[in-house]
Short mmCIF file of C-alpha atoms and ligand atoms in Angstrom, two decimals:
data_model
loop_
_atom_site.label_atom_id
_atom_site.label_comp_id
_atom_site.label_asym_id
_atom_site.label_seq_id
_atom_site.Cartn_x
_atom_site.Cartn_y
_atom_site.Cartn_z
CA UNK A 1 0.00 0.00 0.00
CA UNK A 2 1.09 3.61 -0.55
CA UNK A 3 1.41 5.99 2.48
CA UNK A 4 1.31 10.32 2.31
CA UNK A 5 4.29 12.17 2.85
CA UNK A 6 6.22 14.58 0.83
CA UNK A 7 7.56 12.90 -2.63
CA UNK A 8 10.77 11.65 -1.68
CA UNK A 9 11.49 10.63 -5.21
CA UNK A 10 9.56 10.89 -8.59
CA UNK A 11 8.80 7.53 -8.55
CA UNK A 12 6.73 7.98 -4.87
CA UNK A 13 3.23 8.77 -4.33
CA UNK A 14 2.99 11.31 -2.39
CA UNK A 15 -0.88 10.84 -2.48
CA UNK A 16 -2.47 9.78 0.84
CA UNK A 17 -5.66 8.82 -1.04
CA UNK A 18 -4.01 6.60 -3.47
CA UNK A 19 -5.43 3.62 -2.36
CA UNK A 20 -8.89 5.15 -2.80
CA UNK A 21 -10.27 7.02 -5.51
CA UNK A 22 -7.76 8.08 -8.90
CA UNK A 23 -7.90 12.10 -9.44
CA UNK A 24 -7.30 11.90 -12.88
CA UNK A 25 -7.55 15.31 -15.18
CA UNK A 26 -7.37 15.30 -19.25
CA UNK A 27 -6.94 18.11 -20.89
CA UNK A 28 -7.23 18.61 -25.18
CA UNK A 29 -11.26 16.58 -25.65
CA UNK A 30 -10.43 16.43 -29.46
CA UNK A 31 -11.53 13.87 -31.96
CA UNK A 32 -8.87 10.71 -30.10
CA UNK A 33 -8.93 13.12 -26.63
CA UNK A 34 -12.43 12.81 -25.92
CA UNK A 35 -13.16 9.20 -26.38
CA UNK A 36 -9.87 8.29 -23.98
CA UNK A 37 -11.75 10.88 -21.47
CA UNK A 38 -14.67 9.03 -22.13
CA UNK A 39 -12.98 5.89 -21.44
CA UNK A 40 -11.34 7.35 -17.82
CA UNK A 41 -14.75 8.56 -17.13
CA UNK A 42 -16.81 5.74 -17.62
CA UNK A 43 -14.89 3.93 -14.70
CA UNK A 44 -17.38 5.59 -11.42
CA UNK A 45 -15.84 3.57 -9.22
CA UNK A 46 -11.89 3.81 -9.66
CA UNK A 47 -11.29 7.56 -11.04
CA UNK A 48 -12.50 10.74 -10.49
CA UNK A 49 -12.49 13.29 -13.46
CA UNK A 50 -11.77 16.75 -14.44
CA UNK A 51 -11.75 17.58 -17.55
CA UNK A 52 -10.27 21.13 -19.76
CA UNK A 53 -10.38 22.28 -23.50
CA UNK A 54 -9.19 25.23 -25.31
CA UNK A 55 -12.95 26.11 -26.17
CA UNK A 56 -14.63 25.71 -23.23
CA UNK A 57 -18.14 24.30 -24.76
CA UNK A 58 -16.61 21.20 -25.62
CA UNK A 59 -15.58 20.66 -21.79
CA UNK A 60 -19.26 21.78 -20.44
CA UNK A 61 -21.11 19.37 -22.98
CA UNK A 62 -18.49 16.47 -21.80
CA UNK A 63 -19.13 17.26 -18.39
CA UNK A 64 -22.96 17.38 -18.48
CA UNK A 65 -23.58 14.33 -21.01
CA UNK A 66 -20.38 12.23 -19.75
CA UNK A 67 -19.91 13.06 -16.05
CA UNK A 68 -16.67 15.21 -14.90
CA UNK A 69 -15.98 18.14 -13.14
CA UNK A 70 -15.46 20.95 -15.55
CA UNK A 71 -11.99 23.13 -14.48
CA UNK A 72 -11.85 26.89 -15.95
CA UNK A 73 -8.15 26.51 -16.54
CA UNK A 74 -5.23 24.14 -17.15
CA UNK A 75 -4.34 25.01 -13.51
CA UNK A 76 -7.62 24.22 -12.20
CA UNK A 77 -8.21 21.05 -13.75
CA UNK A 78 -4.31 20.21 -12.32
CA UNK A 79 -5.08 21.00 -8.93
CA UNK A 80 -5.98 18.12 -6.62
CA UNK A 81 -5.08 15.88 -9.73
CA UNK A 82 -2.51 12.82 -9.20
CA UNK A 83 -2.47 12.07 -12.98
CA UNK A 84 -3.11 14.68 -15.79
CA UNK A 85 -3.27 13.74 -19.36
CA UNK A 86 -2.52 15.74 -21.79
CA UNK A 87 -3.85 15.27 -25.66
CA UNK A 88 -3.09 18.12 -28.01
CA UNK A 89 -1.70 18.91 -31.48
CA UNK A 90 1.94 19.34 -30.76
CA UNK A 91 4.63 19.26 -27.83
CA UNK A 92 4.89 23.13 -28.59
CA UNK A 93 0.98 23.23 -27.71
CA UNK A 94 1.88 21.17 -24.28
CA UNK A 95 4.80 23.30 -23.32
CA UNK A 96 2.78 26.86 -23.67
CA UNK A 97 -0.39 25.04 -21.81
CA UNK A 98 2.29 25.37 -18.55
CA UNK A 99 3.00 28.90 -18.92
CA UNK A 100 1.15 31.77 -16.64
CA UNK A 101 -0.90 31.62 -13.70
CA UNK A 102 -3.37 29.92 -14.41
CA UNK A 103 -1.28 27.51 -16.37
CA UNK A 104 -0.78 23.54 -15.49
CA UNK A 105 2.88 23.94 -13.86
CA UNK A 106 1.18 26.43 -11.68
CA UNK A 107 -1.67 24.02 -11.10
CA UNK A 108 0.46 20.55 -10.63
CA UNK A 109 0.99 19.19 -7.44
CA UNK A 110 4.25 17.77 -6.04
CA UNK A 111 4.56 14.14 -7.10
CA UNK A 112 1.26 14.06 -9.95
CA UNK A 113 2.30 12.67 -13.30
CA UNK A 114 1.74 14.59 -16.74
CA UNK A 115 1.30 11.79 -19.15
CA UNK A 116 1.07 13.82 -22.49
CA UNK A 117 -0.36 11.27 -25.23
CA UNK A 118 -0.21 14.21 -28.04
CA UNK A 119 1.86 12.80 -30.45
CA UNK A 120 5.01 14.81 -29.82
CA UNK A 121 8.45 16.01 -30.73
CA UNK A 122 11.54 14.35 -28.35
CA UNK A 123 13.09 17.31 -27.89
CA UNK A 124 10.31 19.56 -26.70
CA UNK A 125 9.25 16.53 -24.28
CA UNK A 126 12.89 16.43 -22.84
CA UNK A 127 12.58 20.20 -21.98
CA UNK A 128 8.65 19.77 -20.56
CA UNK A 129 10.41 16.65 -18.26
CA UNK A 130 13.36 18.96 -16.69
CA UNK A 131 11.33 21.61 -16.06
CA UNK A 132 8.46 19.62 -14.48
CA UNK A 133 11.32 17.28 -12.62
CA UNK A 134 12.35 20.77 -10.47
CA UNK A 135 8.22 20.49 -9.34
CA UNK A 136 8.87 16.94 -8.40
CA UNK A 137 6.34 16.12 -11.17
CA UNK A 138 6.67 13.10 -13.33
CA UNK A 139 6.47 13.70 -16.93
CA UNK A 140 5.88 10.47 -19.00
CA UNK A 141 5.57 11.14 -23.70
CA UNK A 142 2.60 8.42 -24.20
CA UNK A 143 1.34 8.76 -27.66
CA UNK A 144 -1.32 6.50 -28.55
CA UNK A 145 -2.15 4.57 -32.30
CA UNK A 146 -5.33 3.12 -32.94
CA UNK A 147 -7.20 5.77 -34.20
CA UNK A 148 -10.75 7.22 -32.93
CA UNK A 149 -12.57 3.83 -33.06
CA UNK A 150 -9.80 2.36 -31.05
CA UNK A 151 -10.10 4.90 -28.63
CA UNK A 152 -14.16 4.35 -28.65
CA UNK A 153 -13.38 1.13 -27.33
CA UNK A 154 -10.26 1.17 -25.37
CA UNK A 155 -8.18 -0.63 -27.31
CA UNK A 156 -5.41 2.09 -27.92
CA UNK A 157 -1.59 1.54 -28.15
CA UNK A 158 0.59 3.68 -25.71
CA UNK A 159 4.11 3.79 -26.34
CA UNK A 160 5.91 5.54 -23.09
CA UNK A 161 8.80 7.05 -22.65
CA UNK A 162 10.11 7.84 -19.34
CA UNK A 163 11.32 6.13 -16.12
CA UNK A 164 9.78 3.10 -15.90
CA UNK A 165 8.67 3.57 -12.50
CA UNK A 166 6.79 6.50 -12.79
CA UNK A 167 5.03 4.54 -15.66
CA UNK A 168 4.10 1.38 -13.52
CA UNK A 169 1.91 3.94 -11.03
CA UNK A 170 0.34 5.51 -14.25
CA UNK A 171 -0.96 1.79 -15.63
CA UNK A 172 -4.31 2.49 -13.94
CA UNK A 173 -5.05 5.37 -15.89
CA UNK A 174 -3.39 4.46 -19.29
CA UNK A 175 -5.54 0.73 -18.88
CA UNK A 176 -8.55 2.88 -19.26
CA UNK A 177 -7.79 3.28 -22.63
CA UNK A 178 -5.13 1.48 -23.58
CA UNK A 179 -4.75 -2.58 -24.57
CA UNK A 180 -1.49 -2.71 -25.41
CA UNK A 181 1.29 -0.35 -23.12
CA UNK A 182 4.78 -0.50 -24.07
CA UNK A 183 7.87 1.19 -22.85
CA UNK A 184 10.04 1.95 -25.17
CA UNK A 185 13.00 3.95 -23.16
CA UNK A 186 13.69 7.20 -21.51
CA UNK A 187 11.98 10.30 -22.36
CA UNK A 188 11.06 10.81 -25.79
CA UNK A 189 11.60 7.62 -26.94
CA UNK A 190 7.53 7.01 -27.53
CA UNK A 191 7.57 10.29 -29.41
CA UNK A 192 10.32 9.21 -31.24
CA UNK A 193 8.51 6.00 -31.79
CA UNK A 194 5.53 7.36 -32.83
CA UNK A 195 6.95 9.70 -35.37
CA UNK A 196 8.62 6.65 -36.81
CA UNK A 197 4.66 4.77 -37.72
CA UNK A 198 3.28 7.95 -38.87
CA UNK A 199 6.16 7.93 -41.32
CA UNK A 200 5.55 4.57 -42.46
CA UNK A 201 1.65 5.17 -42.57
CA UNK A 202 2.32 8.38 -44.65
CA UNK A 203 4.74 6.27 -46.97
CA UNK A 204 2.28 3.60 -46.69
CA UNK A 205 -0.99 5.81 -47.96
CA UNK A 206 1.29 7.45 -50.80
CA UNK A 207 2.96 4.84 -52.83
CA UNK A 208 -0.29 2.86 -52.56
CA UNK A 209 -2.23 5.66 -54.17
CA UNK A 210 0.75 6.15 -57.10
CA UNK A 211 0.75 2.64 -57.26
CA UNK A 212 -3.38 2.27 -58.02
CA UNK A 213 -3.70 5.58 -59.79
CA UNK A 214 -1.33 3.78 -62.38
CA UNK A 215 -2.86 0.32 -62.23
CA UNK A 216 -6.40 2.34 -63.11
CA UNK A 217 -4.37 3.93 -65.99
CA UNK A 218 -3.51 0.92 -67.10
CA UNK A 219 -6.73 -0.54 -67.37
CA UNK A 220 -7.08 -2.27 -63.76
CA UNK A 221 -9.84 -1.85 -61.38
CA UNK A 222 -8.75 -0.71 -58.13
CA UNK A 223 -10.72 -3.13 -56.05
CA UNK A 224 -9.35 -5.83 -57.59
CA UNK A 225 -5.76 -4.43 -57.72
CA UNK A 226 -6.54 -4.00 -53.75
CA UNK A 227 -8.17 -7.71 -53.68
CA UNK A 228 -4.63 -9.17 -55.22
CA UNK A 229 -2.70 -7.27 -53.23
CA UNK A 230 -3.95 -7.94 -49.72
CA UNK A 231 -3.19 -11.88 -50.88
CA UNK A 232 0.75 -10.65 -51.22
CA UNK A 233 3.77 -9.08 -49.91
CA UNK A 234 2.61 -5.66 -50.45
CA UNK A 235 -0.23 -5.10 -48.59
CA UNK A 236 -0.67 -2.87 -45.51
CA UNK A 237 -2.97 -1.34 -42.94
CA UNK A 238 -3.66 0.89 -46.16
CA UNK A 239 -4.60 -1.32 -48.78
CA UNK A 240 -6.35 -3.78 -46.05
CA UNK A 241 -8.42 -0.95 -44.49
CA UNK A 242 -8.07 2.56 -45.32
CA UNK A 243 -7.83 2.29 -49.03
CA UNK A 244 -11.35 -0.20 -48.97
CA UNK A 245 -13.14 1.90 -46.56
CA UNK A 246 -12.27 5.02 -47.33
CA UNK A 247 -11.13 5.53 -50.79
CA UNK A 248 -12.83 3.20 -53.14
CA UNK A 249 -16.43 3.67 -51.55
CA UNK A 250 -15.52 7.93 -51.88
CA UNK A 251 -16.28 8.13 -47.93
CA UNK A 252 -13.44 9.84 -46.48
CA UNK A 253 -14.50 10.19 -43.21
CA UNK A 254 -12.86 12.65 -41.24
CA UNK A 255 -10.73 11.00 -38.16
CA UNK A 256 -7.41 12.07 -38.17
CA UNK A 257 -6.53 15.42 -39.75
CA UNK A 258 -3.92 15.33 -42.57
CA UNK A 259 -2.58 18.33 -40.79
CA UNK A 260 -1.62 16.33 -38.23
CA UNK A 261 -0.17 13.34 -40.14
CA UNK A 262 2.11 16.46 -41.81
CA UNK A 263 2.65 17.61 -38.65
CA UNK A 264 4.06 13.81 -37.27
CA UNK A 265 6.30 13.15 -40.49
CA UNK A 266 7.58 16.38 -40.51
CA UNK A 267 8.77 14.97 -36.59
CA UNK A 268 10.06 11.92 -37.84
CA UNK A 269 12.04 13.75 -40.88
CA UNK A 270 13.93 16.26 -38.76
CA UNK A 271 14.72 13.66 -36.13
CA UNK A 272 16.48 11.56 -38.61
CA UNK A 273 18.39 14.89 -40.16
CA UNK A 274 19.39 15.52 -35.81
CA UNK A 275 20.42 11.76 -35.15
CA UNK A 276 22.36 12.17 -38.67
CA UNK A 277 20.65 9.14 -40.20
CA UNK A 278 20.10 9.16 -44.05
CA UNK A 279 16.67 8.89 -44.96
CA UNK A 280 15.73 10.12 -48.31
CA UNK A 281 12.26 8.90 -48.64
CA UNK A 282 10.89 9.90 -45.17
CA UNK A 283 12.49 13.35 -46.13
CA UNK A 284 10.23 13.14 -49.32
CA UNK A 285 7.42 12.04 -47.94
CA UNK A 286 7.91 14.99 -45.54
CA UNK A 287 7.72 17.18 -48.02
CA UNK A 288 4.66 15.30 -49.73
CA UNK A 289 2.77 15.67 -46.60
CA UNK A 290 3.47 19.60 -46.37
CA UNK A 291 1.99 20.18 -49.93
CA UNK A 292 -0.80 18.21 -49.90
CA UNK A 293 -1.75 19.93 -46.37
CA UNK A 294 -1.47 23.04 -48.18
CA UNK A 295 -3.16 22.03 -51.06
CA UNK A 296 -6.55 20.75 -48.68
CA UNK A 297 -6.22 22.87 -45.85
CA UNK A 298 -5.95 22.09 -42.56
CA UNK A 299 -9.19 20.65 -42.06
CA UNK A 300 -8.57 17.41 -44.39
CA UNK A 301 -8.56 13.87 -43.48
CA UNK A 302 -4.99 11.88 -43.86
CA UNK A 303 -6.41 9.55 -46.66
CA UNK A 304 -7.48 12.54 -48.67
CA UNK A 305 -3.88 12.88 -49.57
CA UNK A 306 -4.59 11.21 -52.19
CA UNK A 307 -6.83 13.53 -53.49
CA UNK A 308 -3.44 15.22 -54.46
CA UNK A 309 -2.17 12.00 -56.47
CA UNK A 310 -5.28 11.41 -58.30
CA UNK A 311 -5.05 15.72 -59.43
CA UNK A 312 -1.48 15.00 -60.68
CA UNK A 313 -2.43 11.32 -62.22
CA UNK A 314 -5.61 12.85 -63.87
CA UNK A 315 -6.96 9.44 -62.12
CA UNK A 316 -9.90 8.91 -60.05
CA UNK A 317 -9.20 5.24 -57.65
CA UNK A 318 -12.74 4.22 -57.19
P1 LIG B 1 -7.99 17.52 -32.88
O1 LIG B 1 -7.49 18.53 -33.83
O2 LIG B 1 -9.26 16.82 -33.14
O3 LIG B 1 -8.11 18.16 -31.40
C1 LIG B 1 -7.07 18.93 -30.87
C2 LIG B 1 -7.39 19.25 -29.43
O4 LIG B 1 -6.33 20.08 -28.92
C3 LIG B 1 -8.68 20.03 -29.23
O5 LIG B 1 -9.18 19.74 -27.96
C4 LIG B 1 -8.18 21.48 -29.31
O6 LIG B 1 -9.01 22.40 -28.65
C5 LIG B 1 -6.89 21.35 -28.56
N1 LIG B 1 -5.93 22.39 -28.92
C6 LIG B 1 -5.49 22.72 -30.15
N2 LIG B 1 -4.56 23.69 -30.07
C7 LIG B 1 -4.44 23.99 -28.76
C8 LIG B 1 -3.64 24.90 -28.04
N3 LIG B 1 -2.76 25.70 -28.64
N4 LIG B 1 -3.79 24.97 -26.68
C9 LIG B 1 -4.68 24.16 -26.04
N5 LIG B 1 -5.46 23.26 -26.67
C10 LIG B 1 -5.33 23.17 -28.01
O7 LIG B 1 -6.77 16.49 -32.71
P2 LIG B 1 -6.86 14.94 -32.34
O8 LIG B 1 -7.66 14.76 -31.12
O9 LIG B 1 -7.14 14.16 -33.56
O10 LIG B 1 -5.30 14.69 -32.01
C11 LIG B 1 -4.71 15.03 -30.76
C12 LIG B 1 -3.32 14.39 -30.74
O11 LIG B 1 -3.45 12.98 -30.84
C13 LIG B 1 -2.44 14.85 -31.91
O12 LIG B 1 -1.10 14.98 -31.49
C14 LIG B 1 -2.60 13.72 -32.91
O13 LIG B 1 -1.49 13.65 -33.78
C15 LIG B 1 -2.73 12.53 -31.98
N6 LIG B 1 -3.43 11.36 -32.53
C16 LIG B 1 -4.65 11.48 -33.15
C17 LIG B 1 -5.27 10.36 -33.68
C18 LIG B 1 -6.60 10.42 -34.37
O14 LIG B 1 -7.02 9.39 -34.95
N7 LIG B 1 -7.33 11.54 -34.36
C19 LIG B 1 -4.63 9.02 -33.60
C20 LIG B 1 -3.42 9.00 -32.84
C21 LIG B 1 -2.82 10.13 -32.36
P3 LIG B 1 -10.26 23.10 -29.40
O15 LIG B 1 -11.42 22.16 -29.20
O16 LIG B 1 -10.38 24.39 -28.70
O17 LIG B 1 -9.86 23.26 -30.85
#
């Protein structure tokens, strides 16, 4: 059992209610924030809740329909909290969110936990982690993959960076909306991670979409281009599922902006130039991402990247 007491370490509780009740706050209810709230929320009986977002509606409506208290600020929602998850665009978003008086540092208590599952940038979360560490706050980089219907049903992956610890008395709270939780090294490393599978899904989505605009050229229907290659060696999480559901039936449902995949590779590609590690084609596909972003605004789903292909091809894949 865990006793009260000042945090002697950032791997103590300093919590005397820890045995009790989780005070849990999530900040950032956006399209993959909200459902993990959802998911925290939905368990009465082991958490309690607070909940923030930039536009404050979105926090009232989750409060009243889901259950949760509804804190005015960052530093509000921190107070009292042990845990406080953080979901927003970028690491640059987390690290302002601290700033001021009624920002989080000023609002997190000695020996809470930030677990920020935006999907970040290694360097910024490095900085967030000293500066938190002075607080003796724990700072763990938990992205997620899985998407919004993951999320919906719990079934998220978290890869964690950070002592491993601090990431043992956060299980609780990541279980809620996690399956599968992995730590993958010291701080950063589950940004770095992360970066890494949004590079391959970007790569993924791209060549797949050159590769059937041509095959339509060329007189091939895309489903069954699609049908023979989900029986071979170069099938993927695209051609399996995104391309079938998304592309082909014209749907393109919006669940993960394209601003942010842009956003994720654009991590991944300046990560490899820092770490000095050739990578022309993530460096492309960097730069792939950036102009079709500008091309469909910031508003656009991922898969309607290849939007942009079938413009240059003069090909529609349906
Ligand atoms: P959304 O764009 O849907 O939501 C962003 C959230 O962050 C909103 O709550 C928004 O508030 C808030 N926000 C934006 N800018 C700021 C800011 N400067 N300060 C404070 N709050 C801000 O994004 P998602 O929920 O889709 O994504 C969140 C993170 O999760 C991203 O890092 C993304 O890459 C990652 N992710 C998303 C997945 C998905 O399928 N959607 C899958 C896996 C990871 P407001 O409501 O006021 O706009």
């Amino acid at each position: 059992m865990l006793v009260g007491g000042p945090a002697s370490s950032l791997t103590d509780c300093p919590f005397s209610y820890f045995d009790g009740m989780i005070s849990v706050a999530f900040l950032g209810l956006g399209a993959i924030g909200n459902p993990m709230a959802r998911q925290i929320a939905q368990e009465k009986e082991q958490f309690t809740l607070a909940v923030w977002n930039r536009s404050g509606q979105k926090a009232a409506d989750f409060a009243a329909k889901i259950g949760a208290r509804h804190a005015s600020t960052p530093a509000d929602a921190a107070s009292g909290a042990q845990f406080v998850v953080t979901c927003l665009p970028t690491s640059a978003d987390v690290e302002a969110l601290l700033d001021g008086p009624t920002g989080l540092e000023s609002g997190l208590e000695d020996g809470a936990v930030l677990i920020d599952c935006t999907s970040g940038d290694p360097t910024t979360s490095k900085r967030i982690a000293v500066r938190l560490a002075k607080h003796g706050v724990g700072f763990l980089d938990a992205p997620v993959s899985g998407g919004v219907a993951g999320a919906e049903i719990g079934t998220l992956t978290v890869m964690v960076g950070g002592d491993a610890d601090v990431l043992k008395r956060c299980m609780p709270v990541m279980e809620a909306f996690g399956e599968k939780i992995v730590h993958c090294g010291s701080v950063g490393s589950g940004h770095a991670l992360k970066a890494v599978n949004q590079a391959l899904l970007a790569v993924h989505i791209w060549s797949l979409g050159e590769g059937l605009a041509a095959l339509a050229r060329a007189g091939v229907d895309p489903a069954i281009a699609l049908d023979v290659i989900n029986a071979s060696s170069g099938r993927s999480n695209s051609s399996q599922n995104l391309f079938p559901q998304r592309v082909l039936t014209r749907a393109f449902p919006r669940t993960f902006r394209l601003a942010l995949l842009d956003k994720d590779v654009g991590i991944a590609a300046r990560a490899l130039r820092e770490l000095k590690v050739p990578a022309p084609l993530i460096q492309l596909t960097a730069e792939l991402m950036s102009m079709a972003h500008r091309e469909l605004g910031d508003e656009a789903d991922h898969v309607e990247a290849v939007k942009v292909i079938e413009r240059m091809a003069g090909e529609v894949i349906d």
